[in-house]
mmCIF file of C-alpha atoms in Angstrom:
data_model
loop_
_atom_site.group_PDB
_atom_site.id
_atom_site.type_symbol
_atom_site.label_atom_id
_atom_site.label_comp_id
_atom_site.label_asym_id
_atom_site.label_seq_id
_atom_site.Cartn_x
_atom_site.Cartn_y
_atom_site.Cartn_z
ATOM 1 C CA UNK Z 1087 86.189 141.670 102.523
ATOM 2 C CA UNK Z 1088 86.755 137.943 102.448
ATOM 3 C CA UNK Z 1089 89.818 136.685 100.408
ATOM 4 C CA UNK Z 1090 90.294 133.539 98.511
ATOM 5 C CA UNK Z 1091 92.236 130.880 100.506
ATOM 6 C CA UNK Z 1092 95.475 129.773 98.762
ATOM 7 C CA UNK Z 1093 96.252 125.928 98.273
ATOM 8 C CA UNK Z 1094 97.890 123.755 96.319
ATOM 9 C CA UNK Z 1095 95.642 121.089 95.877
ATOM 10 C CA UNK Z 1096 96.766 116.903 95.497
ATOM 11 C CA UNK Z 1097 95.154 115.465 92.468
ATOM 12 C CA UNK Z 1098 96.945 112.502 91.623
ATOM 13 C CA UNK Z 1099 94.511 109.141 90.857
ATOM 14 C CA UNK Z 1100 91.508 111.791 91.446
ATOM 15 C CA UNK Z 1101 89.005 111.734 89.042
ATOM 16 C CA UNK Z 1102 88.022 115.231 87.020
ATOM 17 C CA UNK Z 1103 85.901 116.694 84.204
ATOM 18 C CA UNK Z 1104 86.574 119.027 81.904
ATOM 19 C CA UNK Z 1105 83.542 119.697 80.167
ATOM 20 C CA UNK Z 1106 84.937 121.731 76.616
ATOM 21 C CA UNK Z 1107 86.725 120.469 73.606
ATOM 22 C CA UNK Z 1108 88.795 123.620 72.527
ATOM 23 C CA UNK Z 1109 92.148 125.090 73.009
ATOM 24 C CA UNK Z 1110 91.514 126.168 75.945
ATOM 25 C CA UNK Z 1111 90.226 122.924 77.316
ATOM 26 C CA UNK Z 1112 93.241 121.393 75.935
ATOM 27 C CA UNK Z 1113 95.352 123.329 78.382
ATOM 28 C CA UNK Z 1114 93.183 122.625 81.326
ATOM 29 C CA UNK Z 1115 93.205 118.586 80.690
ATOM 30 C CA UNK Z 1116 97.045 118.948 80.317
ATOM 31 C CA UNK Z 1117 98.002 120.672 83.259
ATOM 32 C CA UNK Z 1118 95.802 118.422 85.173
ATOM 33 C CA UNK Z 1119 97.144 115.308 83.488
ATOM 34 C CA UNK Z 1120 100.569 116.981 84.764
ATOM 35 C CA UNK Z 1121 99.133 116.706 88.291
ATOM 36 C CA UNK Z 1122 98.611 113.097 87.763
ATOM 37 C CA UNK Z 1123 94.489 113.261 87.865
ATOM 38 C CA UNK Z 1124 92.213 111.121 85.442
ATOM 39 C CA UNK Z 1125 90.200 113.338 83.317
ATOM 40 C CA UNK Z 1126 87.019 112.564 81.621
ATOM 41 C CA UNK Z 1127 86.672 115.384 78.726
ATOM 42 C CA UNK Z 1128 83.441 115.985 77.222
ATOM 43 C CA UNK Z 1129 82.432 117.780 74.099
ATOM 44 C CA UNK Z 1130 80.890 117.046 70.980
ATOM 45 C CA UNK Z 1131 83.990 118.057 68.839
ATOM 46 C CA UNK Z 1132 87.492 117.787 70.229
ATOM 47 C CA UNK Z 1133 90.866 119.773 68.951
ATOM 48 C CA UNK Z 1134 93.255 117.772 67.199
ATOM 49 C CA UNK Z 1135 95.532 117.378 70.621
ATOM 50 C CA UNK Z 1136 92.725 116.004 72.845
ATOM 51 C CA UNK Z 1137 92.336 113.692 70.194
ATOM 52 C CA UNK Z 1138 95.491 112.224 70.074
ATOM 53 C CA UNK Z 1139 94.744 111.737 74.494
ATOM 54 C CA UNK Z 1140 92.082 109.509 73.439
ATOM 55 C CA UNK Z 1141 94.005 106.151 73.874
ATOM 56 C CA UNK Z 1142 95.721 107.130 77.446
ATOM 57 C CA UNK Z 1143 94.774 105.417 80.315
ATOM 58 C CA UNK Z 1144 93.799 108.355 82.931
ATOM 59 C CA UNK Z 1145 92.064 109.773 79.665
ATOM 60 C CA UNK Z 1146 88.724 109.558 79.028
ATOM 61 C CA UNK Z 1147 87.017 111.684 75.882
ATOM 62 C CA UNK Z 1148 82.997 111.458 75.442
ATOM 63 C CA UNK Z 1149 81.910 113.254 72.606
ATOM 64 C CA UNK Z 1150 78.172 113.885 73.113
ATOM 65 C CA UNK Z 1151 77.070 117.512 74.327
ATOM 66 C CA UNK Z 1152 76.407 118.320 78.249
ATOM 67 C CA UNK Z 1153 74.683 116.211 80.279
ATOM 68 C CA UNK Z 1154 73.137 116.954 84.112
ATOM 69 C CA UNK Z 1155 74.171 113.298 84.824
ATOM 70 C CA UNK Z 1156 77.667 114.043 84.058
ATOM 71 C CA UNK Z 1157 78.594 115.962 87.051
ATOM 72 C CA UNK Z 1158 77.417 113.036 89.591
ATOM 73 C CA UNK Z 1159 79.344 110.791 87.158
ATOM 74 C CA UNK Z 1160 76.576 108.491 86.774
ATOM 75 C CA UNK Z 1161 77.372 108.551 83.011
ATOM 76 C CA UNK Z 1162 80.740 108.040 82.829
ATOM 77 C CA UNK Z 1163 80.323 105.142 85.337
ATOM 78 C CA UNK Z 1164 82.715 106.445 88.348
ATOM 79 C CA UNK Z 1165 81.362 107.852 91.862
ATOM 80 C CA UNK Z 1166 82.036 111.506 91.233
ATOM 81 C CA UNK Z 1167 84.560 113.984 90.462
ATOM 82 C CA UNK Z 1168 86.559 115.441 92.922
ATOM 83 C CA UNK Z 1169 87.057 118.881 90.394
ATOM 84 C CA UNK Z 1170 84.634 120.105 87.481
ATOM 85 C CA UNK Z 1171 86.326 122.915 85.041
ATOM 86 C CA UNK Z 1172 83.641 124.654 82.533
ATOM 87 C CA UNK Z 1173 85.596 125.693 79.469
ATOM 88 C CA UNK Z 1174 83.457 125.356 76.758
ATOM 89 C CA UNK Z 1175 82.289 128.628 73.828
ATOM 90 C CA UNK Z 1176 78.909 128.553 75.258
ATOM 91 C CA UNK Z 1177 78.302 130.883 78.406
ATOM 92 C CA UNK Z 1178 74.828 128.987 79.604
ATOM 93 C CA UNK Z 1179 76.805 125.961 79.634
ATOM 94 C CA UNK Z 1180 79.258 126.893 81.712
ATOM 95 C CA UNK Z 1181 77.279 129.072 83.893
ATOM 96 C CA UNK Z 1182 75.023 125.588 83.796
ATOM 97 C CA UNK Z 1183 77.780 123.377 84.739
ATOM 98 C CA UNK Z 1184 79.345 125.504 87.388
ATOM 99 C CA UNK Z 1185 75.958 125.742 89.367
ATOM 100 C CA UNK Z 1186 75.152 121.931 89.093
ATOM 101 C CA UNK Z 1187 78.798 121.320 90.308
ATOM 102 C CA UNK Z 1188 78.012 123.838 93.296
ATOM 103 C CA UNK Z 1189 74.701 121.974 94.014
ATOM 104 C CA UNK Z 1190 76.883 118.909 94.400
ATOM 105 C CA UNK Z 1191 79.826 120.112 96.367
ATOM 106 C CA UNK Z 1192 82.289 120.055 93.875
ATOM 107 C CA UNK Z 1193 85.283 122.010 93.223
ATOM 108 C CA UNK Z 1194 84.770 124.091 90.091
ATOM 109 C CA UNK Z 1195 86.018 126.379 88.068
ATOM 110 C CA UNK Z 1196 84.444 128.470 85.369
ATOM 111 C CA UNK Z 1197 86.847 129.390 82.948
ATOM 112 C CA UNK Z 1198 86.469 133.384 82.494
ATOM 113 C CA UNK Z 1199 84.207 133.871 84.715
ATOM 114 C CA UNK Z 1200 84.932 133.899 88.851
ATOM 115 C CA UNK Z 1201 82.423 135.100 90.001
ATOM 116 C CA UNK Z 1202 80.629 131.424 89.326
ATOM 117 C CA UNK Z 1203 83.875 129.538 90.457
ATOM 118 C CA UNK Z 1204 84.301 128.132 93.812
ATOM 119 C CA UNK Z 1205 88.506 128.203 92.442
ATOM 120 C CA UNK Z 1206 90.031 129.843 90.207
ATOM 121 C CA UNK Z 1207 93.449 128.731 88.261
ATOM 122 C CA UNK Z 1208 96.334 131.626 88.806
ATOM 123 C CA UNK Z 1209 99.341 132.030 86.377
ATOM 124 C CA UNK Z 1210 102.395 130.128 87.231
ATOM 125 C CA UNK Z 1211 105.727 130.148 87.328
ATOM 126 C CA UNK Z 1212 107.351 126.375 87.529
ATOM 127 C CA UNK Z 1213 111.108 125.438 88.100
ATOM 128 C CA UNK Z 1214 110.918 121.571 88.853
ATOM 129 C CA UNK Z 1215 110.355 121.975 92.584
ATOM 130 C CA UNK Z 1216 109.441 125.665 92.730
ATOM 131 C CA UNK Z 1217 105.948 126.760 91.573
ATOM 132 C CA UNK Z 1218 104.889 130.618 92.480
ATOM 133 C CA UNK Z 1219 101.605 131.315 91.462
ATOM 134 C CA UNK Z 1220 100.129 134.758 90.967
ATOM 135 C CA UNK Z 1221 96.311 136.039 90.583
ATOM 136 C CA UNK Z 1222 94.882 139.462 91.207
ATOM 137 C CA UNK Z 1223 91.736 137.800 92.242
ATOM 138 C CA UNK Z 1224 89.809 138.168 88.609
ATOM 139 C CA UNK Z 1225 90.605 141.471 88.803
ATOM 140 C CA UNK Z 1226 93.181 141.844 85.795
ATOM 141 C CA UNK Z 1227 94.238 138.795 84.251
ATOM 142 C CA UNK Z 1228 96.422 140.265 81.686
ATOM 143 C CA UNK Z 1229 98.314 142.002 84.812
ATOM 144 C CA UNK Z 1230 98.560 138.494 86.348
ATOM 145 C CA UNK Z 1231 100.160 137.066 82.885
ATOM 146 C CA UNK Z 1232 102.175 140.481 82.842
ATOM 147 C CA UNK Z 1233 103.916 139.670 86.479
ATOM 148 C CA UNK Z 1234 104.177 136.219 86.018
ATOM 149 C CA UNK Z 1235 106.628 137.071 82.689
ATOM 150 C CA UNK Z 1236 108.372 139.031 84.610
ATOM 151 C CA UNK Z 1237 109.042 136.146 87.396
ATOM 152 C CA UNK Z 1238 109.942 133.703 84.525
ATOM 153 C CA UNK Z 1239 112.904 136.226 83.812
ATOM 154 C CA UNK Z 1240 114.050 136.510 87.563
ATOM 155 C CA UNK Z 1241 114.125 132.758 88.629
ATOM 156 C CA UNK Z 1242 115.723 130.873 86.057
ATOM 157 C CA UNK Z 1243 116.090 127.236 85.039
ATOM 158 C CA UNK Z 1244 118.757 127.016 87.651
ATOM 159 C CA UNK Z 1245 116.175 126.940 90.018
ATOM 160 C CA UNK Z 1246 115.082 123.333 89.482
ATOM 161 C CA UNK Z 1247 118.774 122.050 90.016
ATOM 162 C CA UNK Z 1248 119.106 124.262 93.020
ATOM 163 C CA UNK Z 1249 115.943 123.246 94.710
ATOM 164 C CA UNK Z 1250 116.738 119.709 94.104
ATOM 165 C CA UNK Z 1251 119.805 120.655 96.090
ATOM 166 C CA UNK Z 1252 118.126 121.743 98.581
ATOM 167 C CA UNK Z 1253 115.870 119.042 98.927
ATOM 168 C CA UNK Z 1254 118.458 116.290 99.027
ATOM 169 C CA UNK Z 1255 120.648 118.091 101.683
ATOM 170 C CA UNK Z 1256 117.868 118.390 103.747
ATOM 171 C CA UNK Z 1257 117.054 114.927 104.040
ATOM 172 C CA UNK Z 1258 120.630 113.958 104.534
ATOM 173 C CA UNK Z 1259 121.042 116.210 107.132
ATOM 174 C CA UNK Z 1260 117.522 115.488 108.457
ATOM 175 C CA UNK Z 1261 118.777 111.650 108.837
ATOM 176 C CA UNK Z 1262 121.921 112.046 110.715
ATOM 177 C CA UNK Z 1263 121.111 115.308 112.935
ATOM 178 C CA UNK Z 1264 118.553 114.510 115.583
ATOM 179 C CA UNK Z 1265 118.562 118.114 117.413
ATOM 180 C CA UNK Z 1266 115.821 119.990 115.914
ATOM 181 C CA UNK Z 1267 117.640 123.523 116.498
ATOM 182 C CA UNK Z 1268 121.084 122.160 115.014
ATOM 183 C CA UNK Z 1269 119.455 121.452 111.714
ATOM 184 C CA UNK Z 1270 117.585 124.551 111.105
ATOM 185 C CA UNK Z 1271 120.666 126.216 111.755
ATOM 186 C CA UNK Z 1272 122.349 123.835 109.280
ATOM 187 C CA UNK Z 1273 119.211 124.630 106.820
ATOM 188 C CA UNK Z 1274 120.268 128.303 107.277
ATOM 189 C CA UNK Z 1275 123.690 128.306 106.656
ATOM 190 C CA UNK Z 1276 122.868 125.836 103.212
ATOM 191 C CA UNK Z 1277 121.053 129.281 101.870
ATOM 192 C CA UNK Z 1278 123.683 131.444 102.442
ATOM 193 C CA UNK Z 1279 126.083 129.457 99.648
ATOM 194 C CA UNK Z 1280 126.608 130.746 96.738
ATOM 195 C CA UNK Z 1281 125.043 127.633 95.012
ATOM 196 C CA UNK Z 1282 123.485 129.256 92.141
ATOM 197 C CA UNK Z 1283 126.117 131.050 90.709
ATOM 198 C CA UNK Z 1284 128.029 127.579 90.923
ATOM 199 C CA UNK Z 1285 125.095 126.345 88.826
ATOM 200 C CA UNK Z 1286 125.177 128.960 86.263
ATOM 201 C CA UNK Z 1287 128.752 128.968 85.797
ATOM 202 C CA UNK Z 1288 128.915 124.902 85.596
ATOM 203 C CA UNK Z 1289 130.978 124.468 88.097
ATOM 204 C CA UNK Z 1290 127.837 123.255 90.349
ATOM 205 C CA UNK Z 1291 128.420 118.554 89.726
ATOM 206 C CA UNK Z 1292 132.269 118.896 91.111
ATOM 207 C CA UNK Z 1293 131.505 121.279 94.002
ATOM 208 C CA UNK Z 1294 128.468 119.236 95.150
ATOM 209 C CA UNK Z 1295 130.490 115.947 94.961
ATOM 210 C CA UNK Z 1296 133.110 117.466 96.797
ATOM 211 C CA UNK Z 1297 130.823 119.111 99.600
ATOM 212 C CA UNK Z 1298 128.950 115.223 99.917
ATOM 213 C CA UNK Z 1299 133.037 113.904 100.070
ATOM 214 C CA UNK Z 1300 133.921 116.512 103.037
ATOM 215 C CA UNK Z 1301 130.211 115.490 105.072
ATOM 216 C CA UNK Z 1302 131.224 111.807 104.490
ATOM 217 C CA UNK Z 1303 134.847 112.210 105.611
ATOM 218 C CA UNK Z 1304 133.688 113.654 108.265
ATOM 219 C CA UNK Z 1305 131.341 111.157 109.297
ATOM 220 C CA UNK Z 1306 133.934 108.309 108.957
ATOM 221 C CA UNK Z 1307 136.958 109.972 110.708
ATOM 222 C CA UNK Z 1308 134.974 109.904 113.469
ATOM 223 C CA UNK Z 1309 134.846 105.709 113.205
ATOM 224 C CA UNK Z 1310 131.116 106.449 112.933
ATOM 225 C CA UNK Z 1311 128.865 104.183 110.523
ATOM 226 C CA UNK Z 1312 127.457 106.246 106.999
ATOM 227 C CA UNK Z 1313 124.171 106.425 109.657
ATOM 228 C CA UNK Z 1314 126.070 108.197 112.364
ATOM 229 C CA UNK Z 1315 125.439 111.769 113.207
ATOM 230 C CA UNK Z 1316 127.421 114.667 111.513
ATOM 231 C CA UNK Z 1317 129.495 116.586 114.070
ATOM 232 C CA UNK Z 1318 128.257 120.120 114.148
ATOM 233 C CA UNK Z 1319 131.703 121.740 114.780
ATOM 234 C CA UNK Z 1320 132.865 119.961 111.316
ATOM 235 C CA UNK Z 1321 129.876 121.200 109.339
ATOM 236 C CA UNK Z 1322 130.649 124.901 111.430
ATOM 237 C CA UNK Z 1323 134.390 123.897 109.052
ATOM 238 C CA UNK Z 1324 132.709 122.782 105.950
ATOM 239 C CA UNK Z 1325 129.982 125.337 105.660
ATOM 240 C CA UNK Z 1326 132.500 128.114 105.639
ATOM 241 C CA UNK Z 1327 135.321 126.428 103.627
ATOM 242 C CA UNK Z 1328 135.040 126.830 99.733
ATOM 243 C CA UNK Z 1329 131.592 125.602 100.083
ATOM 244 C CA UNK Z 1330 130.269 129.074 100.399
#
């Protein structure tokens, strides 16, 4: 049995169509405005919130019914779409526009119905940095939905701030420890503090300024420049100080 391959796919300046004017287009155009894509929607009737997208830039609403022409972007006036979503009330048309899309090599996904997607969207979980994405495969939506609620409770808000933690330590580190081995050590020890709990409880802006005081210390007892390496026996000081 083959499985679907798992990606997170770049969108930002490509071009897409959303061919659909309800609510449930309405999500689909927003989440892929929120991965920075230009969308052309098309429908002959448009909910009140597309309709307020009409003056954006990277938003383009035609309001004329389905067109074969569409899908090689020959009417819209731009060389193609890169990703082709099928989410109008009509089943022919969206079985139509996700087998024209296929004919042309295009990414697409029919909302509902997998089976004539070449993607399909799962449920997500998003904390600034963090996205976890479920899907049974079509199988059970509802279970999908179901597990991803129960994700939203276990990873909290906190998540964003600590991943942005994370993020920023690791490029600091990354620029002043040249030894591969040393800083995946270094990366190691950074998930064993009790970070979250500092974020939670508030305490989280004075301990971080205080860990980023004791790295820089560091750095500039040794006469070193704010480029120069960390010393590894400090951080083996630091990392199990109160910065646990």
């Amino acid at each position: 049995m083959n499985h679907p391959y798992p990606i997170m796919v770049n969108l930002s300046a490509r071009q897409c169509l959303v061919v659909g004017g309800g609510p449930i287009a309405e999500r689909k155009v927003h989440a892929l405005l929120q991965a920075g894509a230009i969308v052309t929607v098309v429908s002959p009737e448009f909910t009140e919130g597309l309709a307020e997208l009409d003056n954006q830039l990277n938003v383009v609403l035609l309001r004329q019914t389905f067109a074969e022409e569409l899908i090689r972007g020959v009417a819209s006036g731009n060389s193609g779409y890169t990703l082709v979503v099928a989410a109008t009330n009509d089943a022919a048309v969206n079985a139509q526009v996700g087998e024209l899309a296929s004919q042309e090599g295009k990414l697409v996904n029919v909302v509902d119905q997998p089976r004539l997607s070449s993607f399909i969207v799962p449920s997500v979980v998003r904390r600034g940095k963090l996205v976890i994405a479920v899907s049974t495969g079509g199988a059970s939506p509802s279970a999908a939905r179901k597990i991803v609620r129960e994700l939203d409770e276990l990873y909290g808000e906190e998540y964003e701030t600590y991943l942005e933690f994370l993020s920023d330590l690791r490029l600091f580190i990354q620029s002043r420890v040249p030894d591969k081995q040393a800083r995946q050590r270094m990366f190691k020890d950074m998930l064993e503090w009790n970070v979250l709990a500092k974020i939670r409880e508030g305490t989280f802006a004075s301990w971080k300024e205080a860990l980023y005081a004791a790295l820089v210390n560091d750095i500039g007892s040794n006469g070193q420049t704010a480029e120069a390496r960390i010393d590894l026996a400090a951080w083996s000081v630091i990392s199990n100080q109160d910065f646990r």
